[in-house]
């Protein structure tokens, strides 16, 4: 019993309509044949196994068909039967392998025999395969014949490297470039072949066969022929394809991708150990991992890639990839793909492939050690993903803050005025209310008739729960998550308030319509209250969140435990303290006045608007308030020295 022919021989196309994936070549050829506009020489180029020699045979069969000119051979005449699949062939169609017949003597012999008329066909056709192997001397010997052949002679050159065909020959031919077959077209073709062979194939195994063929129809059919030969009664399964083709199982790739996303080094290096212990090639594993990262990059960039056909995956694999894509950002994926690609270049000729694979995994796990732009972008992706999950940065750092001992921060109070500046004419006047501040009113708090201090409310600490928010209402987590946007709105309204909130304050509580802000010390709290900054914060909250809340300011007990943490109603500013300044006068020398002013321990609220020029470029650039107040003190000392 004779063994059956290989698949690529049994299913070799006999007409241009059966050639798949080359419509840009077959359609113009059919039009030329049907209109009797055939050239005397053709050049077919392209990758191996994409249909060049097969198309040359179909072209010769169509030219010699008894019903010519026709677009497709009839398949019934003697010439069509001789040149059909499995036919005996024709003496008028000569195939020459240029790899072994490319010299000058071979070209001379061809030239002598070419002038004889065909035996039984219309044309004598020479199909020169692997034409790039013809030597330049051989091409030059054929040049005159190819340029001006007799009427019965046709040439068809087929090559994978058209650049090696000398230009004088290429210029006398019609050049048709063939291409690799797209995966979807090739997959559909394989399904039809499996149905014709009456063999079942799992949907998950088909992409592996297509990938192994790399777009070449002949290579793909050879791989499928091998798998079908080893298939059992259940048909071609995914497990059989993985074992015979040497690909990495999807379970190992899923485990690796999930472990890298979670930063689980134990699982990552456990997968590497499984790869080595199972006898798989580390380079093949890296190639498969790069292919998976490529799919994830496309899925993150194009969320509907699976529905539009950009990615061809089975249903169960599609759901798994969509879940994995949510654990990565685009910068993380591109960085990981670059690392794996660089590792693949190092695998060539490597003597320790396992070591290279483990080093590749180590670089995947530590984006914090990567000082390049990709490393910074990967870390930024992680931060944005955590914020999108509703975990503010302040809450992430809370456990570390509770474990470390509280460090007492020195009070950020403005230094008092120089002691010699005690004349009644230079006493600080109470800040006049801004017209815009008078127009802004808070509906929840009624204006008080007198500037009497507001009764102290129960202490609110940072550790106290903020209270459960009603369904659909904003909670403390929402405020913290949107706090950067609120600060940007405050910056547009008043830069001093933005400086104080961004450097010295944090959100600690939300009870009903009252938002509690904790500042680093008593001086900062009093400055926030007395400067009317709460009005600007309320306006910013209304712009960003659409709420009208009352603002209360307290001293952060985690920073200054000895300070009074009782809230102060920031919506009703207190009058500035009228405590007398340190003693001193005009008779005091400037250095002594400076020393007394700098060593004065008495804290007191400072009007920031009076102490700092808001039009100063240093303030506009976001400088430190304490440094700005110190600079103002230095300006006063210089002014006093100039008066003396």
XYZ file of C-alpha atoms in Angstrom:
644
model
C 0.000 0.000 0.000
C 1.476 3.288 -1.102
C 1.695 6.122 1.415
C -0.467 9.142 0.549
C 1.133 12.275 -0.836
C 1.957 15.195 1.415
C -0.823 17.699 1.974
C 0.873 20.471 0.029
C 1.098 18.121 -3.009
C -2.404 16.691 -2.678
C -4.011 20.117 -2.416
C -1.808 22.073 -4.844
C -4.073 24.596 -6.657
C -4.907 23.937 -10.317
C -6.501 27.312 -11.119
C -5.897 30.877 -10.036
C -9.211 30.804 -8.159
C -7.788 28.152 -5.798
C -4.708 30.212 -4.902
C -5.342 31.874 -1.494
C -4.053 35.183 -0.236
C -2.584 36.369 -3.579
C -5.529 38.152 -5.177
C -3.298 41.144 -6.027
C -1.426 38.800 -8.422
C -4.017 36.313 -9.634
C -6.694 38.844 -10.606
C -4.442 40.898 -12.979
C -3.095 37.692 -14.513
C -6.587 36.367 -15.201
C -7.559 39.671 -16.842
C -4.433 39.602 -19.013
C -5.017 35.980 -20.036
C -8.681 36.564 -20.812
C -7.868 39.631 -22.935
C -4.947 37.925 -24.734
C -2.490 40.517 -23.405
C 0.211 38.110 -22.316
C 3.833 39.205 -22.025
C 6.779 37.103 -23.179
C 8.504 37.026 -19.720
C 7.319 37.153 -16.107
C 9.111 37.459 -12.773
C 7.367 36.017 -9.689
C 9.019 36.949 -6.372
C 8.132 36.501 -2.735
C 8.765 34.392 0.411
C 9.020 30.643 0.195
C 5.877 28.552 0.016
C 3.517 31.369 -0.967
C 2.578 30.071 -4.450
C 5.170 31.323 -6.969
C 5.955 28.008 -8.691
C 2.336 26.885 -8.477
C 1.158 30.096 -10.150
C 3.821 29.645 -12.857
C 2.441 26.172 -13.607
C -1.134 27.484 -13.709
C -0.019 30.265 -16.066
C 1.650 27.743 -18.405
C -1.427 25.494 -18.271
C -3.732 28.388 -19.145
C -1.516 29.566 -22.008
C -1.560 26.105 -23.611
C -5.254 25.421 -23.076
C -7.037 24.562 -26.339
C -9.763 27.120 -25.548
C -7.264 29.981 -25.006
C -7.413 32.854 -24.582
C -9.246 32.124 -21.348
C -8.831 33.327 -17.775
C -8.891 29.795 -16.313
C -7.892 26.470 -17.922
C -10.737 24.256 -19.018
C -9.299 21.120 -17.382
C -10.605 18.871 -20.182
C -8.166 19.228 -23.090
C -5.014 17.124 -23.356
C -2.706 19.934 -22.331
C -4.782 20.702 -19.208
C -4.830 17.027 -18.232
C -1.081 16.673 -18.717
C -0.360 19.711 -16.504
C -3.018 18.892 -13.917
C -2.218 17.850 -10.341
C -0.722 14.373 -10.527
C -0.508 14.518 -14.348
C 2.450 13.231 -16.392
C 3.559 16.697 -17.455
C 4.230 18.162 -20.877
C 7.406 18.238 -22.967
C 6.582 21.816 -23.942
C 6.649 23.078 -20.329
C 10.198 22.803 -18.955
C 11.018 23.455 -15.286
C 14.659 24.252 -14.550
C 16.193 24.434 -11.092
C 18.631 27.319 -11.365
C 20.427 26.206 -8.199
C 22.034 23.405 -10.234
C 21.671 24.801 -13.768
C 22.709 28.416 -13.459
C 26.009 28.522 -15.279
C 26.988 29.811 -18.698
C 26.934 26.330 -20.279
C 23.389 25.703 -19.054
C 22.279 29.064 -20.446
C 23.833 28.271 -23.820
C 22.122 24.870 -23.948
C 18.767 26.479 -23.116
C 19.300 29.091 -25.796
C 19.994 26.439 -28.455
C 16.910 24.351 -27.604
C 14.589 27.316 -27.223
C 14.364 27.991 -30.938
C 12.731 24.631 -31.645
C 8.949 24.839 -31.974
C 6.695 23.188 -29.361
C 5.712 19.579 -29.940
C 1.972 19.596 -29.264
C 1.209 22.864 -27.442
C 0.823 26.449 -28.468
C 3.781 27.770 -26.488
C 7.049 26.421 -25.190
C 7.254 27.678 -21.576
C 10.439 27.755 -19.487
C 9.873 27.956 -15.700
C 13.207 28.899 -14.085
C 12.891 28.296 -10.338
C 15.287 29.896 -7.831
C 16.276 32.370 -10.515
C 18.507 34.332 -8.129
C 20.965 31.396 -8.273
C 21.726 32.051 -11.950
C 25.167 33.569 -12.270
C 25.578 37.003 -13.859
C 27.358 35.333 -16.798
C 24.397 32.970 -17.254
C 21.935 35.874 -17.221
C 24.029 37.745 -19.751
C 24.003 34.654 -21.989
C 20.175 34.602 -21.798
C 19.738 38.355 -22.154
C 19.316 38.488 -25.937
C 16.897 35.542 -25.913
C 14.767 37.031 -23.098
C 14.752 40.422 -24.808
C 13.659 39.168 -28.252
C 12.317 35.607 -27.973
C 10.642 33.753 -30.832
C 6.818 33.972 -30.905
C 6.327 30.499 -29.417
C 8.598 31.069 -26.384
C 7.600 32.240 -22.873
C 9.798 32.707 -19.770
C 8.643 32.608 -16.124
C 11.278 33.354 -13.467
C 10.496 32.499 -9.828
C 12.757 33.718 -7.001
C 12.777 34.585 -3.322
C 15.414 37.319 -3.837
C 14.488 39.503 -6.820
C 17.313 41.947 -6.074
C 19.842 39.299 -7.142
C 18.315 39.093 -10.612
C 20.317 41.495 -12.754
C 18.529 44.656 -13.759
C 18.698 44.015 -17.474
C 16.622 40.855 -17.022
C 14.167 42.452 -14.543
C 13.523 45.354 -16.900
C 12.355 42.950 -19.622
C 9.819 41.089 -17.457
C 6.477 41.783 -15.806
C 7.199 41.636 -12.077
C 4.528 40.237 -9.712
C 5.457 40.234 -5.985
C 3.838 37.519 -3.858
C 3.175 37.985 -0.134
C 2.744 35.899 2.983
C -0.808 34.719 3.547
C -2.716 36.497 6.378
C -3.400 34.340 9.474
C -7.190 34.566 9.192
C -7.179 33.476 5.534
C -4.769 30.659 6.316
C -6.835 29.513 9.316
C -10.020 29.291 7.264
C -8.150 27.317 4.599
C -6.861 24.837 7.205
C -10.379 24.296 8.529
C -11.560 23.397 5.025
C -8.682 20.958 4.627
C -9.455 19.304 7.980
C -13.064 18.879 6.919
C -11.918 17.347 3.641
C -9.623 14.996 5.548
C -12.442 14.255 8.036
C -10.242 15.125 11.025
C -11.483 17.190 13.981
C -9.286 20.015 15.259
C -9.684 22.017 18.458
C -10.119 25.784 17.993
C -7.251 26.459 20.415
C -4.840 24.305 18.374
C -5.501 26.030 15.057
C -3.695 29.330 15.963
C -0.607 27.319 16.932
C -0.484 25.667 13.496
C -0.949 29.011 11.738
C 1.749 30.594 13.893
C 4.182 27.740 13.162
C 3.665 28.208 9.414
C 4.511 31.952 9.644
C 2.341 32.828 6.631
C 3.830 30.226 4.277
C 1.150 27.917 2.908
C 3.578 25.084 2.178
C 5.196 25.262 5.647
C 1.805 25.427 7.324
C 0.537 22.388 5.426
C 3.707 20.502 6.358
C 3.108 21.280 10.067
C -0.556 20.289 9.786
C 0.428 17.080 7.996
C 2.768 16.182 10.872
C 0.098 16.889 13.510
C -2.614 14.980 11.654
C -0.266 12.019 11.327
C 0.218 11.902 15.105
C -3.391 12.659 16.062
C -5.462 10.036 17.845
C -9.174 9.225 17.683
C -10.010 12.518 19.397
C -8.411 14.475 16.550
C -5.900 17.297 16.692
C -5.894 18.608 20.285
C -4.249 21.614 21.865
C -2.028 19.439 24.080
C -0.690 17.522 21.075
C 0.086 20.737 19.177
C 1.906 22.233 22.188
C 4.019 19.116 22.705
C 4.981 18.565 19.068
C 5.561 22.223 18.183
C 7.370 23.055 21.426
C 5.206 26.026 22.393
C 4.694 27.164 25.977
C 1.318 26.173 27.469
C -1.085 29.037 28.076
C -1.280 28.106 31.764
C 2.423 28.908 32.252
C 2.123 32.183 30.345
C -0.944 33.176 32.395
C 0.915 32.379 35.611
C 3.939 34.430 34.526
C 1.916 37.457 33.379
C -0.204 37.530 36.557
C 2.867 37.158 38.786
C 4.718 40.017 37.070
C 1.668 42.273 37.430
C 1.452 41.460 41.169
C 5.227 41.702 41.712
C 5.297 38.118 43.025
C 8.929 37.111 42.581
C 8.428 33.643 44.043
C 5.853 32.686 41.447
C 7.866 34.232 38.603
C 11.001 32.241 39.350
C 8.852 29.190 40.032
C 7.576 29.418 36.447
C 11.176 29.646 35.221
C 11.981 26.474 37.158
C 8.993 24.707 35.579
C 10.160 25.736 32.116
C 13.644 24.345 32.691
C 12.524 21.174 34.468
C 10.044 20.316 31.711
C 12.815 20.515 29.113
C 11.409 23.512 27.229
C 13.654 25.898 25.361
C 14.144 29.152 27.350
C 14.344 31.122 24.115
C 11.024 29.690 22.922
C 9.477 30.598 26.280
C 10.724 34.175 25.883
C 9.283 34.295 22.346
C 5.900 33.074 23.587
C 5.956 35.601 26.441
C 6.734 38.395 23.974
C 3.797 37.261 21.834
C 1.502 37.413 24.866
C 2.762 40.891 25.781
C 2.124 41.965 22.203
C -1.483 40.810 22.473
C -1.888 42.708 25.758
C -0.379 45.891 24.286
C -2.896 45.798 21.433
C -5.761 45.002 23.807
C -4.886 47.936 26.103
C -4.509 50.329 23.155
C -7.619 49.026 21.337
C -10.178 47.722 23.864
C -12.440 46.337 21.110
C -9.606 44.499 19.320
C -11.250 41.133 19.991
C -14.593 42.122 18.493
C -13.133 43.906 15.464
C -10.921 40.962 14.540
C -7.618 42.689 15.323
C -6.830 39.773 17.642
C -7.902 36.257 16.707
C -8.426 34.302 19.931
C -10.918 31.695 21.173
C -13.636 32.808 23.574
C -12.054 31.478 26.760
C -8.642 32.934 25.906
C -10.207 36.307 25.087
C -11.765 36.588 28.560
C -8.452 35.690 30.203
C -6.541 38.312 28.200
C -9.078 41.014 28.980
C -8.672 40.319 32.684
C -4.881 40.451 32.412
C -4.977 43.715 30.463
C -6.683 45.476 33.398
C -3.637 44.774 35.597
C -1.187 46.650 33.395
C -0.761 50.139 32.059
C 0.475 50.874 28.525
C 3.904 52.013 29.737
C 4.342 48.894 31.869
C 3.516 46.630 28.935
C 5.792 48.375 26.453
C 8.640 48.359 28.979
C 8.149 44.636 29.633
C 8.019 43.900 25.894
C 11.266 45.823 25.327
C 12.990 43.895 28.130
C 11.894 40.534 26.706
C 12.888 41.572 23.183
C 16.357 42.625 24.356
C 16.713 39.313 26.182
C 15.853 37.442 22.971
C 18.775 39.147 21.259
C 21.082 37.999 24.072
C 19.883 34.385 23.809
C 21.740 33.925 20.517
C 24.739 31.775 21.277
C 24.196 31.990 25.033
C 25.961 29.348 27.144
C 23.683 29.860 30.183
C 20.111 30.366 28.852
C 18.509 29.795 32.272
C 20.593 32.569 33.798
C 19.588 34.980 31.042
C 15.940 34.039 31.503
C 16.128 34.670 35.258
C 17.861 38.027 34.737
C 15.119 38.973 32.280
C 12.475 38.143 34.898
C 14.364 40.144 37.533
C 14.306 43.235 35.308
C 10.578 42.739 34.753
C 9.936 42.718 38.507
C 11.834 45.860 39.513
C 10.649 48.962 37.638
C 11.718 51.014 40.673
C 15.353 50.198 39.867
C 14.963 51.365 36.269
C 16.054 54.993 36.019
C 15.132 55.319 32.353
C 12.076 57.097 31.015
C 10.327 53.733 30.603
C 10.929 52.897 34.265
C 9.426 56.192 35.413
C 6.460 55.720 33.074
C 5.903 52.193 34.434
C 5.854 53.466 38.014
C 3.469 56.233 37.015
C 1.165 53.621 35.478
C 1.069 51.729 38.772
C 0.251 54.882 40.741
C -2.530 55.858 38.336
C -3.978 52.350 38.420
C -4.082 52.378 42.242
C -5.712 55.802 42.264
C -8.263 54.591 39.747
C -9.069 51.734 42.124
C -9.993 54.331 44.781
C -6.935 53.953 47.055
C -5.592 57.452 47.779
C -1.872 57.899 48.302
C -2.432 59.231 51.832
C -4.249 56.041 52.854
C -1.552 53.876 51.246
C 1.097 55.579 53.393
C -1.037 55.425 56.552
C 0.260 52.034 57.844
C 3.855 53.176 57.520
C 3.021 56.412 59.308
C 1.442 54.576 62.238
C 4.454 52.304 62.681
C 7.021 55.099 62.639
C 7.225 57.385 65.714
C 5.688 60.785 65.228
C 8.321 63.447 64.540
C 7.514 66.824 65.990
C 7.729 69.493 63.335
C 8.820 72.954 64.438
C 5.989 75.517 64.282
C 5.695 77.199 60.923
C 4.699 80.547 62.469
C 5.825 83.790 60.993
C 8.439 85.651 63.091
C 7.170 88.743 64.883
C 7.846 92.249 63.695
C 11.122 93.915 64.832
C 10.885 95.091 68.455
C 11.875 98.615 67.637
C 8.846 98.931 65.371
C 6.475 99.732 68.219
C 5.096 103.092 67.242
C 1.283 103.379 67.200
C 1.350 104.398 63.565
C 2.886 101.049 62.608
C 0.504 98.796 64.486
C -0.936 96.201 62.056
C -4.454 97.024 61.026
C -7.121 94.365 60.911
C -7.437 92.900 57.413
C -10.228 94.521 55.508
C -12.657 91.984 54.125
C -12.360 91.492 50.421
C -15.401 92.516 48.377
C -15.441 89.095 46.724
C -15.275 87.446 50.141
C -18.264 89.507 51.345
C -20.323 88.448 48.331
C -19.569 84.749 48.875
C -21.847 83.322 51.536
C -22.150 79.805 52.883
C -25.799 78.756 53.097
C -25.274 76.319 55.964
C -23.694 78.848 58.362
C -25.530 82.012 59.376
C -23.372 85.163 59.781
C -22.561 85.950 63.392
C -23.304 89.484 64.647
C -20.094 89.802 66.635
C -16.551 88.509 66.177
C -16.855 86.514 69.368
C -14.929 83.249 69.273
C -16.860 80.261 68.093
C -17.506 77.686 70.827
C -15.102 74.799 70.564
C -16.597 71.709 69.017
C -15.695 68.202 70.140
C -12.158 67.334 69.085
C -11.798 65.684 65.705
C -8.719 63.532 65.234
C -7.252 62.052 62.117
C -7.961 58.545 63.352
C -11.674 59.134 63.859
C -13.918 57.594 61.228
C -15.410 60.020 58.793
C -18.854 58.461 58.937
C -20.639 56.408 56.392
C -21.834 58.392 53.413
C -25.324 57.989 52.096
C -25.724 56.051 48.847
C -24.790 58.354 45.980
C -23.238 60.985 48.283
C -19.575 61.967 48.377
C -17.420 60.397 51.069
C -14.025 61.146 52.522
C -12.379 58.737 50.045
C -13.884 60.674 47.114
C -12.611 63.980 48.495
C -9.121 62.580 48.938
C -9.136 61.094 45.462
C -10.202 64.409 43.895
C -8.085 66.567 46.218
C -5.432 67.314 43.526
C -8.143 68.753 41.281
C -9.447 70.851 44.158
C -5.947 72.234 44.741
C -5.663 73.149 41.061
C -8.931 75.093 41.329
C -7.654 76.852 44.496
C -4.445 77.765 42.643
C -6.476 79.598 40.009
C -8.330 81.532 42.743
C -5.548 82.418 45.195
C -1.935 81.273 45.206
C -1.336 81.836 48.924
C -4.195 79.499 49.855
C -2.902 76.932 47.362
C 0.612 77.096 48.889
C -0.734 76.624 52.410
C -3.048 73.725 51.483
C -0.559 71.886 49.293
C 2.310 72.022 51.800
C 0.735 72.213 55.241
C -2.764 70.661 55.144
C -4.613 67.405 54.571
C -8.231 66.229 54.636
C -9.056 64.315 57.843
C -12.823 64.216 58.181
C -16.208 64.803 56.571
C -19.313 64.990 58.748
C -22.470 65.975 56.917
C -21.739 69.342 55.291
C -18.594 70.059 57.336
C -15.139 69.290 55.931
C -12.297 69.139 58.447
C -8.808 70.236 57.356
C -5.753 69.414 59.529
C -2.765 71.783 59.384
C 0.726 71.102 60.657
C 0.743 73.521 63.629
C -1.197 76.212 65.431
C 0.364 79.085 63.496
C -0.565 77.550 60.165
C -4.117 76.933 61.370
C -4.526 80.522 62.586
C -3.063 81.904 59.374
C -5.493 79.779 57.351
C -8.454 80.972 59.413
C -7.566 84.667 59.639
C -6.630 85.054 55.973
C -10.040 84.039 54.695
C -8.580 81.074 52.828
C -11.608 78.968 53.715
C -13.748 80.995 51.316
C -11.446 80.200 48.415
C -11.410 76.510 49.398
C -15.224 76.473 49.554
C -15.401 78.034 46.098
C -12.983 75.449 44.714
C -14.980 72.590 46.251
C -18.129 73.965 44.666
C -16.417 74.175 41.256
C -14.945 70.663 41.358
C -17.422 68.672 43.466
C -20.532 70.810 43.187
C -21.007 70.996 46.991
C -21.307 73.810 49.534
C -19.501 72.691 52.654
C -18.400 74.420 55.836
C -14.650 74.333 56.408
C -13.171 73.633 59.846
C -9.442 73.863 60.507
C -7.628 71.897 63.234
C -4.033 71.158 64.164
C -2.910 67.728 62.985
C -2.473 65.695 66.202
C -0.217 63.164 64.469
C 2.332 65.924 63.815
C 1.934 68.051 66.989
C 0.313 65.935 69.758
C 0.584 68.775 72.334
C -1.340 71.226 70.188
C -5.023 71.986 70.641
C -6.865 69.931 68.029
C -10.237 71.562 68.607
C -11.726 72.735 65.321
C -11.948 76.401 64.505
C -14.762 77.604 62.308
C -12.848 78.873 59.345
C -15.994 80.318 57.806
C -16.093 82.927 60.581
C -12.548 84.414 60.740
C -11.284 85.560 64.118
C -9.815 89.048 64.622
C -6.053 89.150 64.751
C -4.474 88.880 68.142
C -3.838 92.202 69.893
C -1.033 90.855 72.078
C 1.714 93.433 72.520
C 4.870 92.886 70.552
C 8.224 92.342 72.146
C 9.687 95.366 73.823
C 12.172 97.413 71.889
C 12.495 100.884 70.458
C 14.270 103.214 68.186
C 17.258 103.464 70.488
C 18.153 99.828 70.040
C 20.924 99.073 67.594
C 20.037 97.139 64.489
C 22.011 93.968 65.320
C 20.452 93.748 68.765
C 17.027 94.326 67.300
C 17.577 91.579 64.802
C 18.723 89.153 67.495
C 15.728 89.964 69.696
C 13.355 89.659 66.751
C 14.776 86.314 65.694
C 14.795 84.900 69.259
C 11.322 86.113 70.195
C 9.521 82.898 71.228
C 6.041 84.388 71.327
C 3.930 82.833 68.559
C 1.140 84.736 67.026
C -1.042 84.734 63.973
C 0.344 86.569 61.037
C -1.736 88.062 58.294
C -0.266 86.438 55.209
C -1.743 89.016 52.843
C -0.082 91.793 54.796
C 3.223 89.983 55.247
C 3.744 88.685 51.718
C 3.393 90.500 48.443
C 1.228 88.201 46.336
C 2.508 89.847 43.158
C 6.054 88.800 44.003
C 7.427 86.386 41.369
C 8.689 84.082 44.121
C 5.153 83.663 45.426
C 3.824 83.101 41.944
C 6.364 80.344 41.429
C 5.088 78.398 44.454
C 7.796 79.170 47.060
C 7.805 78.065 50.708
C 5.629 80.407 52.900
C 8.104 80.248 55.803
C 10.977 81.325 53.561
C 8.859 84.132 52.129
C 8.020 85.456 55.614
C 11.671 85.250 56.610
C 12.579 87.249 53.515
C 9.991 89.859 54.491
C 11.555 90.115 57.964
C 14.949 90.703 56.383
C 13.480 93.468 54.239
C 12.101 95.179 57.368
C 15.492 95.008 59.108
C 17.228 96.554 56.087
C 14.604 99.289 55.984
C 15.130 100.057 59.697
C 18.897 100.217 59.270
C 18.472 102.684 56.425
C 16.248 104.880 58.658
C 18.820 104.834 61.456
